[in-house]
XYZ file of C-alpha atoms in Angstrom:
267
model
C 30.513 160.350 -71.493
C 27.346 159.583 -73.496
C 25.338 162.466 -75.132
C 22.614 161.805 -72.540
C 24.754 163.665 -70.010
C 26.130 166.462 -72.135
C 24.973 170.037 -71.857
C 26.118 170.672 -75.505
C 26.239 168.648 -78.626
C 27.833 168.939 -82.066
C 25.497 168.860 -84.961
C 26.228 170.000 -88.560
C 29.700 171.095 -87.285
C 28.022 173.502 -84.934
C 27.713 173.500 -81.106
C 24.120 173.242 -79.763
C 22.942 173.675 -76.247
C 20.973 170.739 -74.955
C 17.671 172.092 -73.551
C 15.993 168.912 -72.750
C 16.269 165.187 -73.075
C 13.563 162.541 -72.927
C 13.811 158.685 -72.804
C 11.014 157.130 -74.797
C 9.973 153.666 -75.892
C 11.641 154.388 -79.307
C 14.893 155.863 -78.287
C 16.317 159.110 -76.845
C 14.875 162.517 -77.854
C 16.676 165.817 -77.631
C 15.608 169.458 -77.732
C 18.684 171.563 -78.634
C 19.284 175.291 -79.249
C 21.718 177.595 -80.849
C 21.959 181.094 -82.392
C 23.327 181.564 -85.884
C 25.643 184.384 -86.992
C 22.690 186.702 -87.609
C 21.426 186.224 -83.985
C 18.607 183.910 -85.149
C 17.617 181.502 -82.314
C 17.048 177.973 -83.577
C 15.474 175.178 -81.699
C 15.602 171.640 -82.935
C 13.841 168.420 -82.062
C 16.015 165.410 -82.509
C 14.979 161.619 -82.570
C 18.477 160.095 -82.461
C 20.279 161.469 -85.391
C 16.989 162.317 -87.153
C 16.026 166.055 -87.331
C 12.234 166.185 -86.627
C 12.212 169.934 -86.987
C 14.108 173.107 -86.693
C 12.133 175.941 -85.262
C 12.450 179.757 -84.797
C 10.791 180.283 -81.349
C 10.557 184.130 -81.677
C 8.558 183.985 -84.858
C 6.965 180.557 -84.109
C 7.886 179.316 -87.650
C 9.511 176.249 -88.927
C 12.960 176.565 -90.445
C 12.511 173.059 -92.022
C 11.445 172.912 -95.669
C 9.533 169.698 -95.409
C 6.796 171.137 -93.040
C 6.128 173.993 -95.424
C 6.284 171.527 -98.317
C 3.648 169.216 -96.767
C 1.142 171.969 -95.767
C 1.771 174.034 -98.923
C 1.076 171.064 -101.277
C -1.954 169.939 -99.402
C -3.374 173.535 -99.662
C -2.619 173.573 -103.433
C -4.002 170.311 -104.483
C -7.030 170.074 -102.170
C -10.119 172.168 -103.053
C -10.906 172.775 -99.402
C -9.514 171.473 -96.195
C -12.215 170.934 -93.621
C -11.026 167.732 -92.145
C -7.307 166.642 -92.019
C -5.380 163.723 -90.578
C -1.620 164.034 -89.790
C 0.298 160.739 -89.108
C 3.601 161.679 -87.431
C 3.494 164.635 -85.161
C 7.214 165.689 -85.033
C 7.221 169.166 -83.528
C 3.550 169.713 -84.427
C 4.050 172.418 -87.046
C 1.902 170.884 -89.873
C -1.168 170.110 -87.728
C -0.886 173.473 -86.194
C -0.855 175.130 -89.540
C -3.843 173.166 -90.771
C -5.856 173.843 -87.634
C -4.817 177.590 -88.076
C -6.557 177.402 -91.487
C -9.830 176.357 -89.724
C -9.560 172.624 -90.294
C -10.475 169.956 -87.876
C -7.298 168.052 -87.402
C -6.849 164.510 -86.176
C -3.271 163.685 -85.128
C -1.721 160.335 -84.760
C 1.698 159.898 -83.117
C 3.127 156.639 -81.814
C 5.643 158.045 -79.406
C 4.023 159.690 -76.350
C 7.270 161.574 -75.511
C 7.158 163.445 -78.830
C 3.846 164.926 -77.922
C 5.032 166.255 -74.573
C 8.149 167.876 -76.303
C 6.120 169.341 -79.061
C 3.690 170.933 -76.508
C 6.538 172.186 -74.194
C 9.053 173.591 -76.713
C 7.343 174.040 -80.139
C 3.961 175.768 -79.230
C 1.909 172.710 -80.204
C -1.459 172.676 -78.474
C -3.078 169.318 -78.270
C -6.460 171.027 -77.269
C -6.516 172.879 -80.543
C -6.684 169.491 -82.343
C -9.885 167.591 -83.033
C -8.256 164.515 -81.529
C -4.742 163.575 -80.522
C -4.084 159.900 -80.556
C -1.041 158.136 -79.318
C -1.059 154.784 -81.453
C 0.217 153.298 -84.686
C -0.886 155.112 -87.883
C -2.176 152.137 -89.704
C -4.063 150.886 -86.653
C -5.800 154.237 -86.531
C -6.573 154.031 -90.246
C -8.027 150.525 -89.796
C -10.621 151.765 -87.381
C -11.091 155.239 -88.983
C -14.418 156.202 -90.718
C -12.503 158.333 -93.121
C -13.908 161.279 -94.925
C -10.662 163.358 -94.806
C -9.975 166.133 -97.193
C -6.288 165.545 -96.717
C -3.991 163.112 -94.953
C -0.310 163.957 -94.358
C 2.022 161.079 -93.799
C 5.274 162.436 -92.090
C 6.154 159.437 -90.068
C 9.708 158.049 -90.042
C 11.431 155.042 -88.721
C 15.096 155.961 -89.042
C 15.560 157.597 -92.377
C 12.556 156.128 -94.053
C 8.654 155.867 -93.559
C 7.690 152.711 -91.513
C 7.351 150.030 -94.189
C 3.845 148.997 -93.198
C 2.555 152.450 -93.877
C 3.686 152.524 -97.507
C 2.825 149.021 -98.543
C 0.116 148.747 -101.283
C -2.538 147.564 -98.716
C -1.856 150.635 -96.564
C -1.975 152.996 -99.614
C -5.301 151.403 -100.485
C -6.582 152.168 -97.038
C -5.326 155.866 -97.240
C -7.307 156.083 -100.487
C -10.591 154.800 -98.984
C -10.322 157.147 -96.037
C -10.082 160.263 -98.405
C -12.909 162.275 -99.783
C -13.327 161.789 -103.677
C -11.369 164.962 -104.288
C -9.069 164.629 -101.226
C -5.238 164.350 -101.249
C -2.538 162.060 -99.619
C 0.657 164.011 -99.023
C 3.840 162.106 -98.093
C 7.235 163.421 -97.072
C 10.360 161.189 -97.866
C 14.070 161.469 -98.055
C 14.381 160.812 -101.700
C 17.362 162.234 -103.499
C 20.398 161.938 -101.221
C 21.883 158.788 -102.766
C 21.090 156.097 -105.395
C 19.513 153.864 -102.914
C 17.199 156.695 -101.979
C 16.320 157.469 -105.405
C 15.516 153.714 -106.054
C 13.229 153.712 -102.950
C 11.558 156.891 -104.265
C 10.855 155.296 -107.677
C 9.366 152.159 -105.798
C 6.894 154.253 -103.888
C 6.043 156.325 -106.933
C 5.165 153.137 -108.703
C 3.107 151.880 -105.941
C 1.135 155.117 -105.561
C 0.425 154.953 -109.334
C -0.785 151.384 -109.113
C -3.247 152.397 -106.506
C -4.261 155.984 -107.563
C -3.398 156.034 -111.216
C -0.834 157.783 -113.083
C -2.754 161.074 -113.675
C -3.500 161.170 -109.981
C -0.017 161.283 -108.513
C 2.494 164.017 -108.441
C 6.219 163.953 -107.091
C 7.693 167.394 -106.084
C 11.402 167.796 -105.183
C 13.623 170.794 -104.665
C 16.750 168.894 -105.546
C 18.007 169.160 -101.805
C 17.010 165.894 -100.581
C 13.263 165.693 -99.515
C 10.633 164.685 -101.873
C 6.875 165.122 -101.567
C 4.341 162.788 -103.118
C 0.698 163.963 -103.643
C -1.917 161.507 -104.598
C -5.735 161.768 -104.974
C -8.718 159.490 -105.659
C -9.903 161.867 -108.391
C -9.242 160.662 -111.968
C -6.831 163.602 -112.872
C -5.172 165.811 -110.278
C -4.444 169.348 -111.084
C -3.749 172.334 -108.702
C -6.793 173.937 -107.226
C -5.083 176.962 -105.888
C -1.900 178.930 -106.488
C 1.029 178.118 -104.147
C 1.705 180.582 -101.422
C 4.546 180.418 -99.071
C 4.445 183.897 -97.702
C 3.557 182.594 -94.183
C 6.676 180.552 -94.101
C 10.059 181.691 -92.676
C 12.003 183.820 -95.096
C 15.010 181.506 -95.092
C 13.029 178.588 -96.545
C 10.733 180.195 -99.059
C 13.191 179.957 -101.988
C 13.625 176.160 -101.590
C 9.826 175.759 -101.195
C 9.408 177.433 -104.609
C 12.063 175.125 -106.094
C 10.080 172.118 -104.681
C 6.857 173.476 -106.229
C 8.498 173.891 -109.610
C 10.400 170.719 -109.338
C 7.873 168.105 -110.576
C 9.520 164.795 -111.290
C 8.261 162.584 -114.156
C 6.738 159.158 -113.462
C 9.135 156.289 -113.354
C 9.612 154.448 -116.639
């Protein structure tokens, strides 16, 4: 019997209850739940085998490090965030956090089924966004007037970003859509294997070619995810101290590791 008909599913050697399933133009999406040994209820959005987010419904906080890393680094390196663009909705945590800071947030998600599951199970409110567009991220950028203080790229195709969103031409378009002191923040799977590390170095070099070596930072906790931050300004330095106090206690230590884990430019 396929997982489409199962009431439970095994993930990470644990049994999860299947709460909802959705067929989409890009595959099957699952919402699953379980409680850990402490009684913490965890809800997860799955796109095939890819974890879009793990969430604590009672506290309405993400249990996934990458969302806190994206929002946290955008806050640290951006002088002020009044307008933000998020490409790749997932469970909707990042745009929700930025909107909670008072920013006008535009969201772009290519899969309409993701929007419905984020709204139904992860407390995402499309009405709280400035705009919620269902389309390709690069297509949106091509017609955008820009002026963003931060752009967050958290889109995945399998285990990597869609190639057309990280090619030099796309990176140049991101740069043009930013304010002069704005930031581009990218989440990637970067340190799981030699191949992932090679792809990380390639993107690092491409970002440096577009933005300049003094305007790109790479942060990593050593647990897999890496975070790129790039800016049009000539030399990028932190504008604010990092503050992860609003994140769930279970991920704060790894977020601190990511903040401290600045990787050098590739040789």
